[in-house]
Amino acid sequence: MERADKEVSVAAMKEYYKQFDPRSYLRYNYIPPRADFTRTDSIVLLCLNLTDPVIVFHAIGDVHGRTLIDIGSGPTIYQLLSACEHFSNIIMTDFLEVNRQEIRRWLHGEPDTFDWTAFLQHACELEGKGWPEKAKRLRTAIHDVIPIDVHSPNPLHPYSLPELADCLVSSFCLEAVSPDRTSFQKALTNLGTLLKPNGHFLMIGALDESYYQVADGVHIPVVPVDQEFVSATLKSCGYEICTFQCYTLPQDMKGILLLIGRSRRASSHNVRAPLWKTKHR
Ligand SMILES: C[S@@+](CC[C@H](N)C(=O)[O-])C[C@H]1O[C@@H](n2cnc3c(N)ncnc32)[C@H](O)[C@@H]1O
C-alpha cells in the first residue's frame, strides 16, 4: 500500500514537469529582476560564487578529474562555468527532452538561445580569464546531454557509463523533483551508483521551500528540506561531509544550501562499454 502511494507520488511529480517550459523558466529565473547582477545579495551571484573553485578548493582541496555528471541540468549552463576548467568530460542530464534540446541548441551556437553573457563574464571575473574563450571551453568540455531519472535505481538507463564519475554536480534538482523526504533519500542513493569511491558530490539547493515558480502562475511543489535532514541523509548514503553552508537571501526570502560530500562507498556499479559515441546526439 505504502509502495503504491509512493509510485503515485513520484508519478505526480513527473506530471507536474509536463508544464515545464525551458524558455519561461529561463526568463523567470535567470534574467532581472530575479537574476540581478547589480545586487550583491542576488541568488545568481551567490550560486556562481559558490561553484567558483576558490570556494570549492578552500573547502575540500583541489577537486579535479576527468568525468563530471551534472544531475538535472535543466536548460541552464551556469552551474558548470567553473567545472569546465577542471573536468574534461562533462555529461549533462535532464528528465525532459525539451531541456536537453535547449542545451544542445546552446552548444551548437544556434540563434535565439538564452544569453549567458552576464554569467560568463562574472565567472571569468572570479577566475581572471576572458569570457568568449570560456564559452568555447565549456562547449568543448561537454560531451553529452542525456536523459536521467533520479528516481530510478539505474538513473541513466538505457545509457551505460564508460567510467564512473569523479564528481557529481546538482543545482536545485533533488528537492524540486522529489515528492517527499523518502524519495529524496532514495534519489540520492540512486545517484551514488554513478560516482567513484572518494568521488565528490556538489549540491546547491533550496532550503525550506514548498514550491518554486517555473513561469507566471506555474508552480511546482518542492519537498521542504533543512540542514539537519540533508546532512543526515547524505551520511546515510555513505558520504562524508566536506562542507555544508547555508545562506539566507533576505530580499528573495530564500535559503540556499551548498554542500560538498565525498563518497565513502566501495564501488559496486557494473560499468559497461559506452553506448554513446557522438557528441550531443
Ligand atoms: C528546478 S529545475 C533545476 C534546473 C537547473 N539545474 C538550475 O539550476 O536551474 C529541476 C530540473 O529537474 C528536472 N527533473 C524533473 N524530474 C526529474 C527526474 N525524475 N530526474 C532528474 N531530473 C528531473 C527538471 O526537468 C528540471 O530541469
Tab-separated table of N, CA and C in Angstrom, residues 125-240:
chain	number	residue	atom	x	y	z
A	125	GLU	N	35.410	36.944	-14.290
A	125	GLU	CA	35.964	37.928	-13.344
A	125	GLU	C	36.504	37.208	-12.115
A	126	LEU	N	35.772	36.195	-11.643
A	126	LEU	CA	36.232	35.445	-10.473
A	126	LEU	C	37.552	34.740	-10.774
A	127	GLU	N	37.691	34.287	-12.015
A	127	GLU	CA	38.863	33.489	-12.371
A	127	GLU	C	39.955	34.297	-13.046
A	128	GLY	N	39.639	35.551	-13.429
A	128	GLY	CA	40.618	36.369	-14.133
A	128	GLY	C	40.887	35.863	-15.546
A	129	LYS	N	39.839	35.365	-16.230
A	129	LYS	CA	40.018	34.864	-17.603
A	129	LYS	C	39.028	35.532	-18.546
A	130	GLY	N	39.262	35.387	-19.850
A	130	GLY	CA	38.393	36.014	-20.858
A	130	GLY	C	37.122	35.200	-21.084
A	131	TRP	N	35.978	35.905	-21.256
A	131	TRP	CA	34.723	35.158	-21.290
A	131	TRP	C	34.361	34.496	-22.620
A	132	PRO	N	34.734	35.065	-23.803
A	132	PRO	CA	34.346	34.330	-25.018
A	132	PRO	C	35.048	32.970	-25.078
A	133	GLU	N	36.294	32.954	-24.587
A	133	GLU	CA	37.037	31.673	-24.573
A	133	GLU	C	36.386	30.697	-23.592
A	134	LYS	N	35.817	31.252	-22.544
A	134	LYS	CA	35.176	30.405	-21.526
A	134	LYS	C	34.014	29.621	-22.154
A	135	ALA	N	33.193	30.305	-22.954
A	135	ALA	CA	32.063	29.619	-23.599
A	135	ALA	C	32.588	28.493	-24.474
A	136	LYS	N	33.692	28.755	-25.165
A	136	LYS	CA	34.269	27.737	-26.046
A	136	LYS	C	34.782	26.548	-25.224
A	137	ARG	N	35.442	26.869	-24.110
A	137	ARG	CA	35.979	25.776	-23.263
A	137	ARG	C	34.840	24.936	-22.693
A	138	LEU	N	33.754	25.591	-22.318
A	138	LEU	CA	32.621	24.834	-21.769
A	138	LEU	C	32.013	23.936	-22.844
A	139	ARG	N	31.847	24.507	-24.042
A	139	ARG	CA	31.262	23.690	-25.132
A	139	ARG	C	32.161	22.493	-25.444
A	140	THR	N	33.463	22.701	-25.348
A	140	THR	CA	34.392	21.597	-25.640
A	140	THR	C	34.325	20.524	-24.555
A	141	ALA	N	34.166	20.974	-23.324
A	141	ALA	CA	34.193	20.005	-22.204
A	141	ALA	C	32.906	19.178	-22.123
A	142	ILE	N	31.794	19.732	-22.612
A	142	ILE	CA	30.521	18.988	-22.527
A	142	ILE	C	30.464	17.952	-23.647
A	143	HIS	N	30.436	16.697	-23.257
A	143	HIS	CA	30.495	15.626	-24.250
A	143	HIS	C	29.158	15.003	-24.554
A	144	ASP	N	28.200	15.194	-23.675
A	144	ASP	CA	26.910	14.594	-23.976
A	144	ASP	C	25.805	15.231	-23.157
A	145	VAL	N	24.591	15.089	-23.642
A	145	VAL	CA	23.401	15.586	-22.941
A	145	VAL	C	22.394	14.440	-22.995
A	146	ILE	N	22.172	13.798	-21.868
A	146	ILE	CA	21.411	12.541	-21.912
A	146	ILE	C	20.257	12.542	-20.894
A	147	PRO	N	19.305	11.630	-21.083
A	147	PRO	CA	18.169	11.554	-20.147
A	147	PRO	C	18.583	11.006	-18.786
A	148	ILE	N	17.841	11.400	-17.781
A	148	ILE	CA	18.067	10.877	-16.424
A	148	ILE	C	16.726	10.811	-15.699
A	149	ASP	N	16.616	9.849	-14.810
A	149	ASP	CA	15.516	9.841	-13.854
A	149	ASP	C	16.121	9.490	-12.499
A	150	VAL	N	16.212	10.468	-11.623
A	150	VAL	CA	16.856	10.235	-10.326
A	150	VAL	C	16.077	9.240	-9.472
A	151	HIS	N	14.810	8.995	-9.825
A	151	HIS	CA	14.008	8.039	-9.044
A	151	HIS	C	14.211	6.600	-9.493
A	152	SER	N	14.997	6.409	-10.526
A	152	SER	CA	15.255	5.046	-10.993
A	152	SER	C	16.546	4.525	-10.338
A	153	PRO	N	16.563	3.233	-9.953
A	153	PRO	CA	17.800	2.680	-9.365
A	153	PRO	C	18.963	2.734	-10.358
A	154	ASN	N	18.651	2.802	-11.637
A	154	ASN	CA	19.686	2.955	-12.669
A	154	ASN	C	19.369	4.271	-13.403
A	155	PRO	N	19.772	5.410	-12.816
A	155	PRO	CA	19.242	6.717	-13.243
A	155	PRO	C	19.490	7.062	-14.712
A	156	LEU	N	20.552	6.507	-15.313
A	156	LEU	CA	20.854	6.890	-16.693
A	156	LEU	C	20.332	5.877	-17.716
A	157	HIS	N	19.599	4.865	-17.249
A	157	HIS	CA	19.067	3.854	-18.160
A	157	HIS	C	18.383	4.517	-19.364
A	158	PRO	N	18.627	4.112	-20.594
A	158	PRO	CA	19.352	2.924	-21.041
A	158	PRO	C	20.839	3.158	-21.298
A	159	TYR	N	21.374	4.304	-20.917
A	159	TYR	CA	22.787	4.591	-21.181
A	159	TYR	C	23.662	3.981	-20.101
A	160	SER	N	24.827	3.517	-20.495
A	160	SER	CA	25.780	2.964	-19.535
A	160	SER	C	27.004	3.855	-19.515
A	161	LEU	N	27.552	4.032	-18.343
A	161	LEU	CA	28.728	4.888	-18.236
A	161	LEU	C	29.989	4.128	-18.627
A	162	PRO	N	30.820	4.704	-19.468
A	162	PRO	CA	32.111	4.077	-19.740
A	162	PRO	C	32.982	4.066	-18.486
A	163	GLU	N	32.798	5.048	-17.642
A	163	GLU	CA	33.528	5.064	-16.366
A	163	GLU	C	32.679	5.855	-15.368
A	164	LEU	N	32.855	5.518	-14.098
A	164	LEU	CA	32.106	6.249	-13.078
A	164	LEU	C	32.612	7.686	-13.002
A	165	ALA	N	31.773	8.552	-12.462
A	165	ALA	CA	32.128	9.968	-12.407
A	165	ALA	C	33.093	10.251	-11.255
A	166	ASP	N	33.959	11.225	-11.493
A	166	ASP	CA	34.821	11.729	-10.406
A	166	ASP	C	34.037	12.708	-9.554
A	167	CYS	N	33.025	13.302	-10.163
A	167	CYS	CA	32.281	14.338	-9.442
A	167	CYS	C	30.845	14.414	-9.980
A	168	LEU	N	29.890	14.590	-9.089
A	168	LEU	CA	28.510	14.885	-9.474
A	168	LEU	C	28.198	16.311	-9.020
A	169	VAL	N	27.497	17.039	-9.875
A	169	VAL	CA	27.043	18.385	-9.515
A	169	VAL	C	25.535	18.391	-9.662
A	170	SER	N	24.846	19.078	-8.764
A	170	SER	CA	23.404	19.192	-8.935
A	170	SER	C	22.917	20.506	-8.346
A	171	SER	N	22.195	21.274	-9.142
A	171	SER	CA	21.685	22.552	-8.630
A	171	SER	C	20.168	22.568	-8.711
A	172	PHE	N	19.554	22.755	-7.569
A	172	PHE	CA	18.101	22.923	-7.431
A	172	PHE	C	17.313	21.778	-8.068
A	173	CYS	N	17.844	20.562	-7.949
A	173	CYS	CA	17.135	19.442	-8.574
A	173	CYS	C	16.454	18.526	-7.564
A	174	LEU	N	17.229	17.909	-6.656
A	174	LEU	CA	16.653	16.818	-5.851
A	174	LEU	C	15.412	17.221	-5.068
A	175	GLU	N	15.461	18.382	-4.432
A	175	GLU	CA	14.295	18.804	-3.636
A	175	GLU	C	13.136	19.206	-4.554
A	176	ALA	N	13.463	19.554	-5.797
A	176	ALA	CA	12.423	20.037	-6.719
A	176	ALA	C	11.784	18.913	-7.531
A	177	VAL	N	12.286	17.690	-7.379
A	177	VAL	CA	11.709	16.580	-8.163
A	177	VAL	C	11.225	15.443	-7.263
A	178	SER	N	11.446	15.595	-5.944
A	178	SER	CA	11.065	14.527	-5.016
A	178	SER	C	9.773	14.895	-4.302
A	179	PRO	N	8.809	13.977	-4.280
A	179	PRO	CA	7.537	14.298	-3.626
A	179	PRO	C	7.641	14.339	-2.102
A	180	ASP	N	8.645	13.648	-1.546
A	180	ASP	CA	8.763	13.604	-0.088
A	180	ASP	C	10.214	13.274	0.277
A	181	ARG	N	10.486	13.286	1.576
A	181	ARG	CA	11.862	13.086	2.042
A	181	ARG	C	12.389	11.681	1.732
A	182	THR	N	11.482	10.690	1.777
A	182	THR	CA	11.923	9.317	1.484
A	182	THR	C	12.412	9.224	0.033
A	183	SER	N	11.680	9.856	-0.862
A	183	SER	CA	12.083	9.832	-2.275
A	183	SER	C	13.389	10.598	-2.481
A	184	PHE	N	13.557	11.684	-1.743
A	184	PHE	CA	14.797	12.461	-1.819
A	184	PHE	C	15.979	11.561	-1.444
A	185	GLN	N	15.799	10.811	-0.354
A	185	GLN	CA	16.873	9.933	0.113
A	185	GLN	C	17.161	8.830	-0.909
A	186	LYS	N	16.076	8.257	-1.466
A	186	LYS	CA	16.259	7.200	-2.469
A	186	LYS	C	16.974	7.740	-3.696
A	187	ALA	N	16.601	8.949	-4.096
A	187	ALA	CA	17.227	9.561	-5.277
A	187	ALA	C	18.732	9.730	-5.038
A	188	LEU	N	19.069	10.168	-3.842
A	188	LEU	CA	20.488	10.347	-3.510
A	188	LEU	C	21.222	9.003	-3.551
A	189	THR	N	20.558	7.956	-3.051
A	189	THR	CA	21.150	6.612	-3.098
A	189	THR	C	21.354	6.189	-4.557
A	190	ASN	N	20.345	6.426	-5.385
A	190	ASN	CA	20.449	6.046	-6.805
A	190	ASN	C	21.626	6.757	-7.472
A	191	LEU	N	21.794	8.029	-7.156
A	191	LEU	CA	22.869	8.797	-7.793
A	191	LEU	C	24.249	8.310	-7.352
A	192	GLY	N	24.300	7.756	-6.145
A	192	GLY	CA	25.582	7.248	-5.628
A	192	GLY	C	26.182	6.173	-6.536
A	193	THR	N	25.334	5.468	-7.304
A	193	THR	CA	25.840	4.395	-8.181
A	193	THR	C	26.626	4.961	-9.364
A	194	LEU	N	26.536	6.284	-9.566
A	194	LEU	CA	27.228	6.896	-10.715
A	194	LEU	C	28.614	7.412	-10.347
A	195	LEU	N	28.912	7.383	-9.041
A	195	LEU	CA	30.106	8.079	-8.545
A	195	LEU	C	31.193	7.099	-8.097
A	196	LYS	N	32.443	7.444	-8.423
A	196	LYS	CA	33.583	6.631	-7.970
A	196	LYS	C	33.720	6.705	-6.450
A	197	PRO	N	34.274	5.665	-5.837
A	197	PRO	CA	34.626	5.799	-4.426
A	197	PRO	C	35.560	7.011	-4.275
A	198	ASN	N	35.352	7.773	-3.252
A	198	ASN	CA	36.106	9.018	-2.994
A	198	ASN	C	35.730	10.167	-3.928
A	199	GLY	N	34.763	9.920	-4.827
A	199	GLY	CA	34.312	10.998	-5.707
A	199	GLY	C	33.509	12.028	-4.924
A	200	HIS	N	33.373	13.226	-5.499
A	200	HIS	CA	32.696	14.319	-4.792
A	200	HIS	C	31.294	14.570	-5.336
A	201	PHE	N	30.427	14.992	-4.450
A	201	PHE	CA	29.073	15.388	-4.829
A	201	PHE	C	28.881	16.827	-4.383
A	202	LEU	N	28.655	17.706	-5.342
A	202	LEU	CA	28.475	19.122	-5.018
A	202	LEU	C	27.023	19.490	-5.299
A	203	MET	N	26.363	19.927	-4.279
A	203	MET	CA	24.936	20.215	-4.438
A	203	MET	C	24.613	21.639	-3.989
A	204	ILE	N	23.839	22.309	-4.832
A	204	ILE	CA	23.256	23.590	-4.433
A	204	ILE	C	21.752	23.356	-4.404
A	205	GLY	N	21.100	23.798	-3.345
A	205	GLY	CA	19.667	23.521	-3.275
A	205	GLY	C	18.936	24.582	-2.486
A	206	ALA	N	17.615	24.462	-2.507
A	206	ALA	CA	16.766	25.406	-1.782
A	206	ALA	C	16.456	24.828	-0.410
A	207	LEU	N	16.448	25.690	0.593
A	207	LEU	CA	16.115	25.277	1.962
A	207	LEU	C	14.681	25.671	2.283
A	208	ASP	N	13.957	24.736	2.885
A	208	ASP	CA	12.624	25.035	3.431
A	208	ASP	C	11.648	25.648	2.428
A	209	GLU	N	11.710	25.199	1.197
A	209	GLU	CA	10.743	25.704	0.203
A	209	GLU	C	9.642	24.694	0.013
A	210	SER	N	8.457	25.152	-0.355
A	210	SER	CA	7.390	24.188	-0.619
A	210	SER	C	6.968	24.198	-2.090
A	211	TYR	N	7.444	25.185	-2.844
A	211	TYR	CA	7.193	25.192	-4.292
A	211	TYR	C	8.185	26.147	-4.942
A	212	TYR	N	8.328	26.055	-6.250
A	212	TYR	CA	9.051	27.096	-6.978
A	212	TYR	C	8.256	27.445	-8.236
A	213	GLN	N	8.637	28.585	-8.786
A	213	GLN	CA	7.858	29.095	-9.904
A	213	GLN	C	8.619	28.857	-11.208
A	214	VAL	N	7.945	28.245	-12.148
A	214	VAL	CA	8.565	27.969	-13.452
A	214	VAL	C	8.278	29.126	-14.404
A	215	ALA	N	7.131	29.725	-14.201
A	215	ALA	CA	6.710	30.859	-15.021
A	215	ALA	C	5.571	31.530	-14.262
A	216	ASP	N	5.070	32.658	-14.785
A	216	ASP	CA	3.956	33.321	-14.104
A	216	ASP	C	2.805	32.345	-13.924
A	217	GLY	N	2.407	32.154	-12.658
A	217	GLY	CA	1.253	31.297	-12.385
A	217	GLY	C	1.516	29.801	-12.466
A	218	VAL	N	2.740	29.382	-12.770
A	218	VAL	CA	3.032	27.935	-12.845
A	218	VAL	C	3.988	27.558	-11.713
A	219	HIS	N	3.468	26.741	-10.794
A	219	HIS	CA	4.255	26.360	-9.627
A	219	HIS	C	4.502	24.862	-9.632
A	220	ILE	N	5.681	24.461	-9.136
A	220	ILE	CA	5.971	23.036	-8.976
A	220	ILE	C	6.309	22.807	-7.496
A	221	PRO	N	5.706	21.768	-6.881
A	221	PRO	CA	5.977	21.549	-5.457
A	221	PRO	C	7.427	21.132	-5.209
A	222	VAL	N	7.918	21.523	-4.042
A	222	VAL	CA	9.286	21.202	-3.628
A	222	VAL	C	9.172	20.562	-2.260
A	223	VAL	N	9.954	19.521	-1.992
A	223	VAL	CA	9.913	18.952	-0.649
A	223	VAL	C	10.767	19.845	0.272
A	224	PRO	N	10.177	20.364	1.344
A	224	PRO	CA	10.964	21.243	2.214
A	224	PRO	C	12.057	20.449	2.933
A	225	VAL	N	13.289	20.889	2.814
A	225	VAL	CA	14.402	20.206	3.492
A	225	VAL	C	15.173	21.220	4.323
A	226	ASP	N	15.802	20.724	5.378
A	226	ASP	CA	16.645	21.600	6.185
A	226	ASP	C	18.028	20.969	6.307
A	227	GLN	N	18.930	21.719	6.926
A	227	GLN	CA	20.322	21.276	7.004
A	227	GLN	C	20.448	19.928	7.715
A	228	GLU	N	19.686	19.783	8.792
A	228	GLU	CA	19.780	18.551	9.589
A	228	GLU	C	19.388	17.331	8.755
A	229	PHE	N	18.278	17.449	8.023
A	229	PHE	CA	17.808	16.327	7.217
A	229	PHE	C	18.792	16.013	6.085
A	230	VAL	N	19.220	17.043	5.362
A	230	VAL	CA	20.091	16.785	4.192
A	230	VAL	C	21.413	16.194	4.670
A	231	SER	N	21.914	16.709	5.758
A	231	SER	CA	23.197	16.215	6.236
A	231	SER	C	23.076	14.766	6.728
A	232	ALA	N	21.998	14.425	7.436
A	232	ALA	CA	21.797	13.039	7.895
A	232	ALA	C	21.602	12.110	6.696
A	233	THR	N	20.871	12.586	5.693
A	233	THR	CA	20.609	11.757	4.506
A	233	THR	C	21.902	11.475	3.762
A	234	LEU	N	22.705	12.498	3.615
A	234	LEU	CA	23.974	12.322	2.897
A	234	LEU	C	24.851	11.289	3.597
A	235	LYS	N	24.915	11.399	4.915
A	235	LYS	CA	25.736	10.446	5.686
A	235	LYS	C	25.170	9.035	5.536
A	236	SER	N	23.842	8.912	5.575
A	236	SER	CA	23.233	7.576	5.483
A	236	SER	C	23.466	6.970	4.095
A	237	CYS	N	23.748	7.818	3.108
A	237	CYS	CA	24.024	7.319	1.757
A	237	CYS	C	25.520	7.070	1.549
A	238	GLY	N	26.290	7.134	2.617
A	238	GLY	CA	27.707	6.774	2.512
A	238	GLY	C	28.635	7.920	2.166
A	239	TYR	N	28.212	9.140	2.426
A	239	TYR	CA	29.087	10.290	2.158
A	239	TYR	C	29.668	10.841	3.446
A	240	GLU	N	30.877	11.343	3.306
A	240	GLU	CA	31.466	12.160	4.375
A	240	GLU	C	31.210	13.606	3.958
